[in-house]
């Protein structure tokens, strides 16, 4: 479904996909619906790509799986049920009569994060010169991690498990760096970027 919006001060055409997957086309007020339809037909391949990318984004980052497919450590896997267990990639959890619930998915995410972070943490301790006392996981809505330097705790979001290993390392290193620099100071970013050579590329990935 396509929704047209005409704006008085617009001079160009803008196409986007809303949260529900609906195509929204904004254009100059003087454009007729017939002209808009012609432009849609002319750019139908681009519009279809936008819709496809929207679908992939929501399956990966908004926890909206398609037919038992989930993202884990940057890859998409099909969930397998076998002998009262749910298996995703190399990780498995027991399931009850309630089936594969959100708590079971969080358990898989926790297992994956703990394993991946084993090596990442040791590497980052040497790079930063600090070590957290407590690493915990939490279901955040709008962030991948936070830290409490005074009590030596780092909290990471379960949803971080959907991201690639380099993105997980980026988030963990960011939080650990706050043990050295509590605020987002120039020194904080200087030290962080000296360790992460492709800082801006990964930061952009995490914002997508």
PDB file of C-alpha atoms in Angstrom:
ATOM      1  CA  UNK A   1       0.000   0.000   0.000  1.00  0.00           C
ATOM      2  CA  UNK A   2       1.228   3.498  -0.895  1.00  0.00           C
ATOM      3  CA  UNK A   3       0.332   6.736   0.867  1.00  0.00           C
ATOM      4  CA  UNK A   4       0.813  10.089  -0.858  1.00  0.00           C
ATOM      5  CA  UNK A   5       1.585  13.282   1.049  1.00  0.00           C
ATOM      6  CA  UNK A   6       1.688  16.653  -0.707  1.00  0.00           C
ATOM      7  CA  UNK A   7       3.608  19.435   1.018  1.00  0.00           C
ATOM      8  CA  UNK A   8       3.497  23.086   0.076  1.00  0.00           C
ATOM      9  CA  UNK A   9       7.197  23.822   0.530  1.00  0.00           C
ATOM     10  CA  UNK A  10       8.585  20.605  -0.961  1.00  0.00           C
ATOM     11  CA  UNK A  11      10.486  20.812  -4.236  1.00  0.00           C
ATOM     12  CA  UNK A  12      11.634  17.206  -4.565  1.00  0.00           C
ATOM     13  CA  UNK A  13      10.135  13.754  -4.154  1.00  0.00           C
ATOM     14  CA  UNK A  14      10.860  11.702  -1.024  1.00  0.00           C
ATOM     15  CA  UNK A  15      10.176   7.989  -0.582  1.00  0.00           C
ATOM     16  CA  UNK A  16      10.354   6.157   2.753  1.00  0.00           C
ATOM     17  CA  UNK A  17       8.969   3.093   4.540  1.00  0.00           C
ATOM     18  CA  UNK A  18       7.121   3.552   7.842  1.00  0.00           C
ATOM     19  CA  UNK A  19       7.152   1.217  10.871  1.00  0.00           C
ATOM     20  CA  UNK A  20       4.321  -0.884   9.420  1.00  0.00           C
ATOM     21  CA  UNK A  21       6.055  -1.371   6.090  1.00  0.00           C
ATOM     22  CA  UNK A  22       3.822   1.118   4.242  1.00  0.00           C
ATOM     23  CA  UNK A  23       5.374   3.169   1.425  1.00  0.00           C
ATOM     24  CA  UNK A  24       5.103   6.915   2.107  1.00  0.00           C
ATOM     25  CA  UNK A  25       5.706   9.263  -0.834  1.00  0.00           C
ATOM     26  CA  UNK A  26       6.002  12.982  -0.145  1.00  0.00           C
ATOM     27  CA  UNK A  27       6.031  15.462  -2.999  1.00  0.00           C
ATOM     28  CA  UNK A  28       5.300  19.040  -4.055  1.00  0.00           C
ATOM     29  CA  UNK A  29       1.713  20.139  -3.538  1.00  0.00           C
ATOM     30  CA  UNK A  30       1.282  20.997  -7.218  1.00  0.00           C
ATOM     31  CA  UNK A  31       2.015  17.438  -8.371  1.00  0.00           C
ATOM     32  CA  UNK A  32      -1.049  15.478  -9.432  1.00  0.00           C
ATOM     33  CA  UNK A  33      -1.727  11.935  -8.283  1.00  0.00           C
ATOM     34  CA  UNK A  34      -1.232  10.765 -11.868  1.00  0.00           C
ATOM     35  CA  UNK A  35       2.265  12.283 -11.924  1.00  0.00           C
ATOM     36  CA  UNK A  36       3.059  10.631  -8.608  1.00  0.00           C
ATOM     37  CA  UNK A  37       1.845   7.271  -9.934  1.00  0.00           C
ATOM     38  CA  UNK A  38       4.104   7.649 -12.981  1.00  0.00           C
ATOM     39  CA  UNK A  39       7.091   8.340 -10.748  1.00  0.00           C
ATOM     40  CA  UNK A  40       6.239   5.310  -8.616  1.00  0.00           C
ATOM     41  CA  UNK A  41       6.105   3.102 -11.706  1.00  0.00           C
ATOM     42  CA  UNK A  42       9.396   4.516 -12.949  1.00  0.00           C
ATOM     43  CA  UNK A  43      11.104   3.831  -9.602  1.00  0.00           C
ATOM     44  CA  UNK A  44       9.352   0.581  -8.691  1.00  0.00           C
ATOM     45  CA  UNK A  45      12.625  -1.362  -8.385  1.00  0.00           C
ATOM     46  CA  UNK A  46      14.037   1.173  -5.918  1.00  0.00           C
ATOM     47  CA  UNK A  47      10.812   1.122  -3.921  1.00  0.00           C
ATOM     48  CA  UNK A  48      10.843  -2.681  -3.770  1.00  0.00           C
ATOM     49  CA  UNK A  49      14.427  -2.584  -2.488  1.00  0.00           C
ATOM     50  CA  UNK A  50      13.338  -0.203   0.276  1.00  0.00           C
ATOM     51  CA  UNK A  51      10.566  -2.606   1.267  1.00  0.00           C
ATOM     52  CA  UNK A  52      12.926  -5.603   1.253  1.00  0.00           C
ATOM     53  CA  UNK A  53      15.519  -3.769   3.368  1.00  0.00           C
ATOM     54  CA  UNK A  54      12.797  -2.731   5.803  1.00  0.00           C
ATOM     55  CA  UNK A  55      11.723  -6.357   6.208  1.00  0.00           C
ATOM     56  CA  UNK A  56      15.308  -7.528   6.837  1.00  0.00           C
ATOM     57  CA  UNK A  57      15.929  -4.703   9.323  1.00  0.00           C
ATOM     58  CA  UNK A  58      12.862  -5.548  11.383  1.00  0.00           C
ATOM     59  CA  UNK A  59      13.634  -9.263  11.456  1.00  0.00           C
ATOM     60  CA  UNK A  60      17.181  -8.547  12.561  1.00  0.00           C
ATOM     61  CA  UNK A  61      16.906  -5.628  14.950  1.00  0.00           C
ATOM     62  CA  UNK A  62      13.254  -5.323  15.986  1.00  0.00           C
ATOM     63  CA  UNK A  63      12.789  -8.920  17.071  1.00  0.00           C
ATOM     64  CA  UNK A  64      10.188  -9.711  14.419  1.00  0.00           C
ATOM     65  CA  UNK A  65      11.268 -13.143  13.147  1.00  0.00           C
ATOM     66  CA  UNK A  66       9.893 -14.627   9.956  1.00  0.00           C
ATOM     67  CA  UNK A  67       8.923 -18.306  10.104  1.00  0.00           C
ATOM     68  CA  UNK A  68      11.188 -19.199  13.041  1.00  0.00           C
ATOM     69  CA  UNK A  69      14.191 -17.360  11.654  1.00  0.00           C
ATOM     70  CA  UNK A  70      16.294 -15.272  14.027  1.00  0.00           C
ATOM     71  CA  UNK A  71      19.473 -13.208  13.817  1.00  0.00           C
ATOM     72  CA  UNK A  72      22.362 -14.307  16.006  1.00  0.00           C
ATOM     73  CA  UNK A  73      25.908 -12.901  15.973  1.00  0.00           C
ATOM     74  CA  UNK A  74      25.294 -11.159  12.664  1.00  0.00           C
ATOM     75  CA  UNK A  75      23.836 -14.197  10.853  1.00  0.00           C
ATOM     76  CA  UNK A  76      20.288 -15.373  10.260  1.00  0.00           C
ATOM     77  CA  UNK A  77      19.424 -18.909  11.429  1.00  0.00           C
ATOM     78  CA  UNK A  78      16.415 -21.156  11.218  1.00  0.00           C
ATOM     79  CA  UNK A  79      15.196 -22.308  14.634  1.00  0.00           C
ATOM     80  CA  UNK A  80      15.263 -26.110  14.941  1.00  0.00           C
ATOM     81  CA  UNK A  81      13.167 -28.120  17.383  1.00  0.00           C
ATOM     82  CA  UNK A  82      14.591 -31.465  18.487  1.00  0.00           C
ATOM     83  CA  UNK A  83      13.979 -33.655  21.568  1.00  0.00           C
ATOM     84  CA  UNK A  84      12.300 -30.927  23.623  1.00  0.00           C
ATOM     85  CA  UNK A  85      15.064 -28.504  22.722  1.00  0.00           C
ATOM     86  CA  UNK A  86      15.240 -25.380  20.601  1.00  0.00           C
ATOM     87  CA  UNK A  87      18.460 -25.011  18.608  1.00  0.00           C
ATOM     88  CA  UNK A  88      19.662 -21.765  17.050  1.00  0.00           C
ATOM     89  CA  UNK A  89      23.055 -21.959  15.384  1.00  0.00           C
ATOM     90  CA  UNK A  90      25.333 -23.772  17.845  1.00  0.00           C
ATOM     91  CA  UNK A  91      23.243 -22.879  20.884  1.00  0.00           C
ATOM     92  CA  UNK A  92      20.381 -24.845  22.368  1.00  0.00           C
ATOM     93  CA  UNK A  93      17.935 -24.514  25.267  1.00  0.00           C
ATOM     94  CA  UNK A  94      15.294 -26.780  26.732  1.00  0.00           C
ATOM     95  CA  UNK A  95      11.691 -25.865  26.031  1.00  0.00           C
ATOM     96  CA  UNK A  96       8.564 -26.645  28.026  1.00  0.00           C
ATOM     97  CA  UNK A  97       4.936 -27.097  26.989  1.00  0.00           C
ATOM     98  CA  UNK A  98       4.812 -23.334  26.423  1.00  0.00           C
ATOM     99  CA  UNK A  99       7.157 -23.736  23.490  1.00  0.00           C
ATOM    100  CA  UNK A 100       9.842 -21.293  22.409  1.00  0.00           C
ATOM    101  CA  UNK A 101       9.098 -18.210  24.493  1.00  0.00           C
ATOM    102  CA  UNK A 102      10.855 -14.835  24.670  1.00  0.00           C
ATOM    103  CA  UNK A 103      12.642 -16.021  27.806  1.00  0.00           C
ATOM    104  CA  UNK A 104      14.060 -19.002  25.907  1.00  0.00           C
ATOM    105  CA  UNK A 105      15.284 -16.671  23.161  1.00  0.00           C
ATOM    106  CA  UNK A 106      16.916 -14.427  25.767  1.00  0.00           C
ATOM    107  CA  UNK A 107      18.642 -17.488  27.219  1.00  0.00           C
ATOM    108  CA  UNK A 108      20.154 -18.280  23.810  1.00  0.00           C
ATOM    109  CA  UNK A 109      21.243 -14.670  23.459  1.00  0.00           C
ATOM    110  CA  UNK A 110      22.867 -14.819  26.892  1.00  0.00           C
ATOM    111  CA  UNK A 111      24.752 -18.014  26.055  1.00  0.00           C
ATOM    112  CA  UNK A 112      25.992 -16.555  22.770  1.00  0.00           C
ATOM    113  CA  UNK A 113      27.115 -13.280  24.356  1.00  0.00           C
ATOM    114  CA  UNK A 114      28.913 -15.019  27.216  1.00  0.00           C
ATOM    115  CA  UNK A 115      30.873 -17.227  24.830  1.00  0.00           C
ATOM    116  CA  UNK A 116      31.808 -14.436  22.422  1.00  0.00           C
ATOM    117  CA  UNK A 117      32.787 -12.096  25.238  1.00  0.00           C
ATOM    118  CA  UNK A 118      35.218 -14.567  26.819  1.00  0.00           C
ATOM    119  CA  UNK A 119      38.003 -13.600  24.411  1.00  0.00           C
ATOM    120  CA  UNK A 120      36.827 -10.045  23.841  1.00  0.00           C
ATOM    121  CA  UNK A 121      36.979  -9.220  27.549  1.00  0.00           C
ATOM    122  CA  UNK A 122      40.533 -10.498  27.996  1.00  0.00           C
ATOM    123  CA  UNK A 123      41.698  -8.520  24.963  1.00  0.00           C
ATOM    124  CA  UNK A 124      39.977  -5.339  26.128  1.00  0.00           C
ATOM    125  CA  UNK A 125      41.357  -5.595  29.674  1.00  0.00           C
ATOM    126  CA  UNK A 126      44.861  -5.366  28.229  1.00  0.00           C
ATOM    127  CA  UNK A 127      43.938  -2.530  25.853  1.00  0.00           C
ATOM    128  CA  UNK A 128      42.115  -0.335  28.376  1.00  0.00           C
ATOM    129  CA  UNK A 129      43.877  -1.308  31.589  1.00  0.00           C
ATOM    130  CA  UNK A 130      40.637  -1.754  33.493  1.00  0.00           C
ATOM    131  CA  UNK A 131      38.356  -4.670  34.332  1.00  0.00           C
ATOM    132  CA  UNK A 132      34.705  -4.774  35.377  1.00  0.00           C
ATOM    133  CA  UNK A 133      33.666  -6.639  38.515  1.00  0.00           C
ATOM    134  CA  UNK A 134      30.212  -7.564  37.234  1.00  0.00           C
ATOM    135  CA  UNK A 135      28.954  -8.242  33.695  1.00  0.00           C
ATOM    136  CA  UNK A 136      25.187  -8.632  33.437  1.00  0.00           C
ATOM    137  CA  UNK A 137      22.502  -8.661  30.750  1.00  0.00           C
ATOM    138  CA  UNK A 138      19.304  -6.675  30.586  1.00  0.00           C
ATOM    139  CA  UNK A 139      16.410  -6.125  28.184  1.00  0.00           C
ATOM    140  CA  UNK A 140      16.903  -2.539  27.050  1.00  0.00           C
ATOM    141  CA  UNK A 141      14.645  -0.927  24.471  1.00  0.00           C
ATOM    142  CA  UNK A 142      16.840   1.847  23.123  1.00  0.00           C
ATOM    143  CA  UNK A 143      20.440   0.968  23.965  1.00  0.00           C
ATOM    144  CA  UNK A 144      22.897  -1.884  23.651  1.00  0.00           C
ATOM    145  CA  UNK A 145      24.756  -1.268  26.870  1.00  0.00           C
ATOM    146  CA  UNK A 146      25.440   0.893  29.892  1.00  0.00           C
ATOM    147  CA  UNK A 147      27.918   0.939  32.761  1.00  0.00           C
ATOM    148  CA  UNK A 148      28.310   1.895  36.397  1.00  0.00           C
ATOM    149  CA  UNK A 149      32.044   2.583  36.883  1.00  0.00           C
ATOM    150  CA  UNK A 150      31.806   3.340  40.605  1.00  0.00           C
ATOM    151  CA  UNK A 151      30.513  -0.140  41.346  1.00  0.00           C
ATOM    152  CA  UNK A 152      32.429  -1.783  38.510  1.00  0.00           C
ATOM    153  CA  UNK A 153      29.435  -3.055  36.541  1.00  0.00           C
ATOM    154  CA  UNK A 154      28.715  -3.315  32.819  1.00  0.00           C
ATOM    155  CA  UNK A 155      25.251  -4.186  31.546  1.00  0.00           C
ATOM    156  CA  UNK A 156      24.667  -5.297  27.986  1.00  0.00           C
ATOM    157  CA  UNK A 157      21.375  -5.732  26.173  1.00  0.00           C
ATOM    158  CA  UNK A 158      20.275  -9.241  25.217  1.00  0.00           C
ATOM    159  CA  UNK A 159      19.514  -7.818  21.766  1.00  0.00           C
ATOM    160  CA  UNK A 160      23.208  -7.123  21.231  1.00  0.00           C
ATOM    161  CA  UNK A 161      23.484 -10.851  20.466  1.00  0.00           C
ATOM    162  CA  UNK A 162      21.846 -10.188  17.086  1.00  0.00           C
ATOM    163  CA  UNK A 163      24.769  -8.030  16.043  1.00  0.00           C
ATOM    164  CA  UNK A 164      28.081  -9.143  14.560  1.00  0.00           C
ATOM    165  CA  UNK A 165      31.065  -9.957  16.768  1.00  0.00           C
ATOM    166  CA  UNK A 166      32.862  -6.730  15.801  1.00  0.00           C
ATOM    167  CA  UNK A 167      29.798  -4.716  16.836  1.00  0.00           C
ATOM    168  CA  UNK A 168      29.596  -6.582  20.158  1.00  0.00           C
ATOM    169  CA  UNK A 169      33.292  -5.829  20.753  1.00  0.00           C
ATOM    170  CA  UNK A 170      32.661  -2.167  19.923  1.00  0.00           C
ATOM    171  CA  UNK A 171      29.836  -1.829  22.473  1.00  0.00           C
ATOM    172  CA  UNK A 172      31.703  -3.696  25.216  1.00  0.00           C
ATOM    173  CA  UNK A 173      34.873  -1.665  24.637  1.00  0.00           C
ATOM    174  CA  UNK A 174      32.853   1.559  24.718  1.00  0.00           C
ATOM    175  CA  UNK A 175      31.408   0.681  28.123  1.00  0.00           C
ATOM    176  CA  UNK A 176      34.743  -0.513  29.522  1.00  0.00           C
ATOM    177  CA  UNK A 177      36.430   2.710  28.399  1.00  0.00           C
ATOM    178  CA  UNK A 178      34.121   4.580  30.772  1.00  0.00           C
ATOM    179  CA  UNK A 179      36.024   2.991  33.658  1.00  0.00           C
ATOM    180  CA  UNK A 180      38.994   5.065  32.483  1.00  0.00           C
ATOM    181  CA  UNK A 181      37.048   8.108  31.270  1.00  0.00           C
ATOM    182  CA  UNK A 182      33.649   8.431  33.028  1.00  0.00           C
ATOM    183  CA  UNK A 183      32.337  11.023  30.534  1.00  0.00           C
ATOM    184  CA  UNK A 184      32.280  11.293  26.751  1.00  0.00           C
ATOM    185  CA  UNK A 185      35.286  13.581  26.784  1.00  0.00           C
ATOM    186  CA  UNK A 186      37.813  14.205  24.006  1.00  0.00           C
ATOM    187  CA  UNK A 187      40.192  11.841  25.802  1.00  0.00           C
ATOM    188  CA  UNK A 188      37.486   9.152  25.881  1.00  0.00           C
ATOM    189  CA  UNK A 189      37.000   9.208  22.103  1.00  0.00           C
ATOM    190  CA  UNK A 190      40.713   9.617  21.423  1.00  0.00           C
ATOM    191  CA  UNK A 191      41.538   6.437  23.350  1.00  0.00           C
ATOM    192  CA  UNK A 192      38.577   4.559  21.894  1.00  0.00           C
ATOM    193  CA  UNK A 193      39.411   5.468  18.302  1.00  0.00           C
ATOM    194  CA  UNK A 194      43.061   4.581  18.826  1.00  0.00           C
ATOM    195  CA  UNK A 195      41.916   1.010  19.558  1.00  0.00           C
ATOM    196  CA  UNK A 196      39.093   0.777  16.995  1.00  0.00           C
ATOM    197  CA  UNK A 197      40.661   1.800  13.678  1.00  0.00           C
ATOM    198  CA  UNK A 198      37.358   1.605  11.773  1.00  0.00           C
ATOM    199  CA  UNK A 199      35.385   3.328  14.533  1.00  0.00           C
ATOM    200  CA  UNK A 200      33.043   5.335  12.279  1.00  0.00           C
ATOM    201  CA  UNK A 201      32.118   2.374  10.070  1.00  0.00           C
ATOM    202  CA  UNK A 202      31.063   0.226  13.043  1.00  0.00           C
ATOM    203  CA  UNK A 203      29.323   3.140  14.749  1.00  0.00           C
ATOM    204  CA  UNK A 204      27.265   3.636  11.577  1.00  0.00           C
ATOM    205  CA  UNK A 205      26.385  -0.068  11.481  1.00  0.00           C
ATOM    206  CA  UNK A 206      25.063   0.093  15.034  1.00  0.00           C
ATOM    207  CA  UNK A 207      22.833   3.027  14.137  1.00  0.00           C
ATOM    208  CA  UNK A 208      21.220   1.281  11.187  1.00  0.00           C
TER     209      UNK A 208
END
